[in-house]
Coordinates of C-alpha atoms and ligand atoms in Angstrom, one line a residue:
M1 CA 5.5 -4.6 9.9
E2 CA 3.2 -1.0 11.0
L3 CA 3.7 2.4 10.3
E4 CA 1.7 5.0 11.6
T5 CA -0.2 5.3 7.7
L6 CA 0.2 2.2 6.2
T7 CA -0.2 -2.3 6.9
V8 CA 2.3 -4.1 5.5
E9 CA 0.9 -7.5 5.4
I10 CA 3.3 -10.5 4.0
E11 CA 1.7 -13.7 3.4
A12 CA 4.9 -14.9 0.7
P13 CA 4.6 -15.0 -1.6
R14 CA 2.3 -11.8 -1.2
A15 CA 3.2 -8.6 -0.1
T16 CA 0.1 -6.4 0.4
I17 CA -0.1 -2.3 1.0
T18 CA -3.2 -0.3 3.1
F19 CA -3.0 3.1 2.9
N20 CA -4.3 3.7 6.1
R21 CA -6.0 6.8 7.3
P22 CA -9.7 6.2 6.2
D23 CA -10.7 9.1 8.3
K24 CA -9.0 10.9 5.7
K25 CA -10.0 9.1 3.0
N26 CA -6.5 7.9 3.2
A27 CA -5.4 11.3 1.5
M28 CA -0.9 10.5 1.3
N29 CA 0.6 12.9 3.6
P30 CA 4.4 13.7 4.4
Q31 CA 4.5 10.7 6.9
M32 CA 2.9 8.2 4.2
H33 CA 5.2 9.6 1.6
L34 CA 8.2 8.7 4.3
D35 CA 6.3 5.3 5.6
M36 CA 5.8 3.5 1.9
N37 CA 9.7 4.1 1.2
T38 CA 10.8 2.4 4.6
A39 CA 7.6 -0.3 3.1
L40 CA 8.9 -0.5 0.1
D41 CA 12.8 -0.8 1.2
A42 CA 11.4 -4.0 3.0
L43 CA 10.0 -5.6 0.6
E44 CA 12.5 -4.6 -2.2
E45 CA 15.1 -7.5 -0.2
R46 CA 13.0 -9.7 0.0
R47 CA 14.1 -12.6 -2.0
D48 CA 10.6 -15.2 -1.0
L49 CA 8.0 -12.3 -2.8
K50 CA 6.6 -12.1 -6.3
V51 CA 3.5 -9.4 -5.9
L52 CA 2.6 -6.4 -4.4
V53 CA -0.8 -5.4 -3.6
I54 CA -1.8 -1.7 -3.0
T55 CA -5.1 -1.3 -1.2
G56 CA -6.9 1.6 0.2
S57 CA -8.7 0.6 4.5
G58 CA -12.6 2.0 4.7
N59 CA -14.3 3.5 1.9
S60 CA -10.7 5.1 -0.5
F61 CA -8.2 3.4 -2.4
S62 CA -6.4 7.4 -1.9
A63 CA -7.8 11.0 -2.0
G64 CA -4.5 11.7 -3.6
M65 CA -2.2 14.1 -1.5
D66 CA -3.0 16.1 1.4
L67 CA -4.0 19.8 0.3
E68 CA -3.1 21.0 3.9
E69 CA -0.2 19.1 4.8
C70 CA 1.6 18.6 1.8
F71 CA 1.0 21.8 -0.1
L72 CA -1.3 23.9 2.4
Q73 CA 1.2 23.9 5.2
P74 CA 4.2 23.6 3.6
F75 CA 3.6 26.7 1.8
E76 CA 5.5 28.8 4.5
D77 CA 8.0 26.5 5.0
A78 CA 10.2 26.0 1.8
D79 CA 12.3 22.9 3.3
L80 CA 9.2 21.3 4.3
F81 CA 8.0 22.3 1.1
Y82 CA 11.2 19.9 -0.6
R83 CA 11.5 17.4 1.7
T84 CA 7.8 16.1 1.3
N85 CA 7.8 16.4 -2.5
L86 CA 11.6 14.4 -3.2
A87 CA 9.7 11.9 -0.8
A88 CA 6.8 11.2 -2.5
L89 CA 8.9 11.8 -6.2
K90 CA 10.8 9.0 -5.5
W91 CA 8.7 6.2 -4.3
F92 CA 6.3 6.8 -7.3
Q93 CA 9.3 6.2 -9.3
R94 CA 10.4 3.5 -7.5
L95 CA 7.1 2.0 -7.1
K96 CA 7.3 1.9 -11.4
A97 CA 10.8 0.1 -11.3
F98 CA 9.6 -2.5 -8.4
P99 CA 11.0 -5.9 -8.5
L100 CA 7.8 -7.4 -7.1
V101 CA 4.1 -7.7 -9.6
T102 CA 2.3 -4.6 -8.2
I103 CA -1.2 -4.5 -8.8
A104 CA -3.5 -2.2 -7.7
Q105 CA -7.1 -3.0 -5.9
V106 CA -8.8 0.4 -5.8
N107 CA -11.9 1.0 -3.9
G108 CA -14.2 3.9 -3.6
Y109 CA -12.2 6.8 -4.4
A110 CA -8.8 7.3 -6.4
F111 CA -8.1 11.3 -6.7
G112 CA -4.4 12.5 -8.3
G113 CA -1.9 11.0 -6.4
G114 CA -4.1 7.5 -6.2
F115 CA -5.0 7.7 -10.0
E116 CA -1.3 7.8 -10.3
V117 CA -0.2 4.9 -8.5
T118 CA -3.3 3.1 -10.4
G119 CA -1.4 3.7 -13.5
L120 CA 2.4 2.9 -11.8
C121 CA 0.8 -0.5 -10.7
D122 CA 1.7 -3.4 -13.1
L123 CA -2.0 -4.7 -13.1
A124 CA -5.4 -2.7 -11.6
V125 CA -9.1 -4.2 -10.8
A126 CA -11.1 -1.6 -9.8
A127 CA -14.7 -1.8 -8.2
E128 CA -17.5 -0.8 -11.3
D129 CA -18.4 1.8 -8.7
V130 CA -15.3 3.6 -8.0
K131 CA -14.3 7.2 -8.3
F132 CA -11.1 7.9 -10.6
G133 CA -10.4 11.8 -11.2
L134 CA -7.4 14.2 -12.3
S135 CA -8.9 17.1 -10.0
E136 CA -5.7 18.9 -10.2
I137 CA -7.4 21.3 -12.7
N138 CA -10.2 22.3 -10.0
F139 CA -8.1 23.7 -8.4
G140 CA -5.6 25.3 -10.3
I141 CA -2.7 23.6 -10.8
F142 CA -2.5 20.1 -12.9
P143 CA -1.2 16.6 -12.8
A144 CA 2.2 16.5 -11.9
G145 CA 5.0 14.6 -10.0
G146 CA 4.6 11.9 -12.9
A147 CA 0.6 12.4 -13.2
T148 CA 0.5 13.0 -16.3
W149 CA 2.4 10.6 -17.7
A150 CA 1.0 8.0 -15.9
V151 CA -2.2 9.0 -17.3
T152 CA -1.1 8.9 -21.2
H153 CA 0.9 5.8 -20.3
N154 CA -2.8 4.2 -19.8
M155 CA -5.2 6.1 -21.8
P156 CA -6.0 7.4 -25.4
R157 CA -4.9 10.5 -25.8
K158 CA -8.3 11.9 -26.2
Q159 CA -9.3 10.7 -22.8
A160 CA -6.3 11.8 -21.4
L161 CA -6.9 15.2 -22.6
Y162 CA -11.0 15.6 -21.7
Y163 CA -10.0 14.0 -17.4
I164 CA -6.2 16.0 -17.6
L165 CA -8.6 19.4 -18.6
T166 CA -11.7 18.8 -17.1
G167 CA -11.4 17.6 -13.2
A168 CA -14.1 15.4 -14.6
T169 CA -14.2 11.8 -12.9
L170 CA -15.0 8.4 -14.6
T171 CA -16.3 5.3 -13.5
G172 CA -14.4 2.1 -12.0
T173 CA -16.0 0.4 -15.4
E174 CA -15.0 3.0 -17.7
A175 CA -11.9 2.8 -15.8
A176 CA -11.6 -0.7 -17.5
Q177 CA -12.7 0.3 -20.7
Y178 CA -9.9 2.7 -21.6
G179 CA -7.9 0.8 -20.1
L180 CA -6.1 2.4 -17.3
V181 CA -7.4 -1.0 -14.6
N182 CA -7.6 -4.4 -16.1
Q183 CA -10.5 -4.9 -14.8
A184 CA -13.6 -3.6 -13.1
V185 CA -15.7 -6.0 -10.6
P186 CA -18.8 -5.0 -8.4
A187 CA -17.4 -3.4 -4.7
E188 CA -18.0 -6.9 -3.4
E189 CA -15.9 -9.5 -5.6
L190 CA -12.9 -7.0 -5.5
E191 CA -10.2 -8.8 -3.0
A192 CA -11.7 -12.3 -5.1
A193 CA -10.9 -11.0 -8.5
V194 CA -7.9 -9.4 -7.3
D195 CA -6.9 -13.1 -5.6
A196 CA -7.6 -14.5 -8.9
M197 CA -4.6 -12.5 -10.3
V198 CA -2.3 -13.1 -7.8
A199 CA -3.0 -16.9 -8.0
R200 CA -2.2 -16.1 -11.8
I201 CA 1.2 -14.9 -10.7
V202 CA 3.0 -16.5 -7.8
N203 CA 3.1 -19.4 -9.8
K204 CA 5.2 -18.1 -12.6
N205 CA 9.3 -18.0 -11.9
P206 CA 10.6 -15.4 -10.0
V207 CA 12.8 -14.2 -11.7
T208 CA 11.1 -14.4 -15.3
L209 CA 8.6 -12.2 -14.2
R210 CA 11.3 -10.4 -13.0
L211 CA 13.0 -9.8 -16.3
A212 CA 9.7 -10.0 -17.9
K213 CA 8.5 -6.5 -16.8
E214 CA 12.5 -4.8 -17.4
V215 CA 11.9 -5.9 -21.3
Y216 CA 8.8 -4.6 -21.0
E217 CA 9.3 -0.9 -19.5
A218 CA 12.9 -0.9 -21.2
T219 CA 12.0 -1.8 -24.6
T220 CA 9.0 0.3 -24.8
T221 CA 11.6 3.3 -25.7
M222 CA 13.6 1.2 -28.5
D223 CA 13.4 0.2 -31.7
L224 CA 12.9 -3.3 -33.1
P225 CA 16.8 -4.1 -33.8
R226 CA 18.5 -2.8 -29.8
A227 CA 14.6 -4.8 -28.0
I228 CA 15.9 -7.8 -29.7
D229 CA 19.5 -6.8 -28.3
Y230 CA 18.2 -6.7 -25.6
D231 CA 15.4 -9.5 -25.0
Q232 CA 17.9 -12.1 -26.3
A233 CA 20.9 -10.7 -23.5
K234 CA 17.8 -10.9 -21.0
L235 CA 17.2 -14.0 -22.1
W236 CA 20.8 -15.8 -21.6
E237 CA 20.4 -13.5 -18.0
L238 CA 17.0 -15.7 -17.0
S239 CA 18.7 -18.6 -18.2
R240 CA 21.5 -18.2 -16.1
L241 CA 20.1 -17.4 -13.1
S242 CA 17.0 -20.1 -13.4
D243 CA 20.0 -22.6 -13.6
N244 CA 18.0 -23.1 -17.4
E245 CA 14.6 -24.5 -16.0
W246 CA 12.5 -23.2 -19.1
I247 CA 14.6 -25.9 -20.2
T248 CA 15.0 -28.8 -17.5
V249 CA 11.7 -28.1 -15.9
A250 CA 9.4 -26.8 -18.1
L251 CA 10.0 -28.3 -21.5
K252 CA 10.7 -31.5 -20.2
Q253 CA 7.2 -31.9 -18.7
F254 CA 6.5 -31.0 -22.0
E255 CA 7.7 -33.2 -23.4
K256 CA 6.0 -36.1 -21.6
R257 CA 3.0 -33.5 -22.3
S258 CA 2.3 -33.7 -18.4
F259 CA 1.2 -29.9 -19.3
R260 CA -0.4 -28.0 -22.1
P261 CA 2.0 -25.3 -22.4
G262 CA -0.8 -23.0 -24.2
I263 CA -3.6 -23.5 -21.3
A264 CA -1.7 -23.8 -18.1
T265 CA 1.9 -23.3 -16.3
Y266 CA 4.8 -25.5 -15.7
S267 CA 5.1 -27.3 -11.6
R268 CA 7.4 -25.5 -9.8
T269 CA 7.4 -27.3 -7.0
E270 CA 10.8 -29.2 -7.8
A271 CA 12.0 -25.7 -9.0
D272 CA 11.1 -23.4 -6.4
D273 CA 14.7 -24.5 -3.9
A274 CA 16.7 -24.0 -7.0
S275 CA 15.1 -20.4 -8.1
K276 CA 15.2 -19.3 -4.6
R277 CA 19.0 -19.9 -4.6
S278 CA 19.8 -17.9 -7.6
A279 CA 16.9 -15.1 -8.1
Ligands
ACO301 N1 -6.5 16.1 1.4 C1 -6.9 16.3 2.7 N2 -7.9 15.6 2.7 C2 -8.2 15.1 2.4 C3 -8.5 14.5 1.4 C4 -7.6 15.3 0.9 N3 -6.9 15.4 -0.8 N4 -9.4 14.4 0.6 C5 -10.3 14.4 1.6 N5 -9.5 14.4 2.9 C6 -10.8 15.0 4.2 C7 -11.4 15.9 4.4 O1 -10.8 17.1 4.4 C8 -12.5 15.2 5.1 O2 -11.3 16.0 6.7 P1 -12.1 16.7 7.8 O3 -13.1 14.9 8.3 O4 -11.9 16.9 8.7 O5 -13.3 17.3 7.1 C9 -11.9 14.0 5.2 O6 -11.1 13.6 4.6 C10 -13.6 13.2 4.8 O7 -13.4 13.8 3.7 P2 -15.1 14.5 3.6 O8 -14.7 15.7 1.9 O9 -16.1 14.5 3.9 O10 -15.4 13.1 2.0 P3 -16.4 12.6 1.1 O11 -17.2 11.3 1.0 O12 -17.6 13.8 1.0 O13 -16.2 13.3 -0.6 C11 -14.3 13.4 -1.9 C12 -15.0 12.7 -0.4 C13 -14.4 13.8 -2.8 C14 -13.0 12.2 -2.0 C15 -13.6 15.1 -1.5 O14 -12.8 14.3 -0.3 C16 -12.9 15.3 -2.2 O15 -12.9 16.0 -3.2 N6 -10.8 15.4 -1.3 C17 -9.5 16.4 -2.5 C18 -10.1 15.4 -3.3 C19 -8.8 15.5 -4.4 O16 -9.6 16.2 -5.5 N7 -7.1 15.3 -3.5 C20 -5.3 16.1 -4.5 C21 -5.8 15.0 -5.8 S1 -4.4 16.0 -6.9 C22 -3.3 15.3 -6.0 O17 -3.2 14.5 -5.5 C23 -1.6 16.0 -6.1

């Protein structure tokens, strides 16, 4: 799928969205916000996908909002500002709740919206030399549109407030220390590190992946008794939607000692068709 500001590659079960305005360090302009919603619409409907990787073309993940097209120019045009803002806020929220496992593959620069997208993805790998920054304070605002939320839900309080209040940059290595990304690797190993992470996910049952995300997200705001109620209901949902694959395939293989669940995943070759029917 070729959109004006993005490329979308699909090699099921993996999809990759690449921000594609390299001459503008992949700053997110209004067209990119519209394109992201179009891309997510298309990917959401594909039941053969499990993982969505988001990355940037050229030497930048994303320099955040296009400061001219999203803020400066719409300043005189309230309708344009409203439409642009709506499209941006819509896809940021969708990304957080997206049914696929989302992985940010972060290269070069990740400012403002680029920092936020890293935080909203489920998982993230960065090049060690990436420059992350919440530059909002440098031009007189604070991180908004979910950016403060994304920082506070990924980083410890002192670090979150430091970067919010100073606009200082942090490297990919520091981002890994503080928990904003899972891993920082030398730039030349970035793609391979993401491929390895994808490989660990795509051999899992797609229904289980989706429900595992739902249970994580929903139970973070519940007390323990409610969380247990919720996860038990989801476990029944999982069993129903996957034809009890965890019992009839996975644990049967364990019974025959053909795999060790502590260190490996069961073989899904025979189960794949059944779960595609019911996913
Ligand atoms: N909005 C609009 N244009 C941008 C943005 C942006 N966020 N970031 C980079 N560009 C443009 C530059 O203006 C320049 O365009 P030009 O060739 O027409 O002059 C082009 O991308 C290349 O950028 P340079 O500044 O020449 O590249 P350099 O490597 O020297 O610096 C850097 C890169 C540090 C990312 C710098 O461009 C920058 O500070 N950008 C702004 C980052 C930022 O503060 N983003 C806003 C975050 S807040 C939010 O998202 C709400």
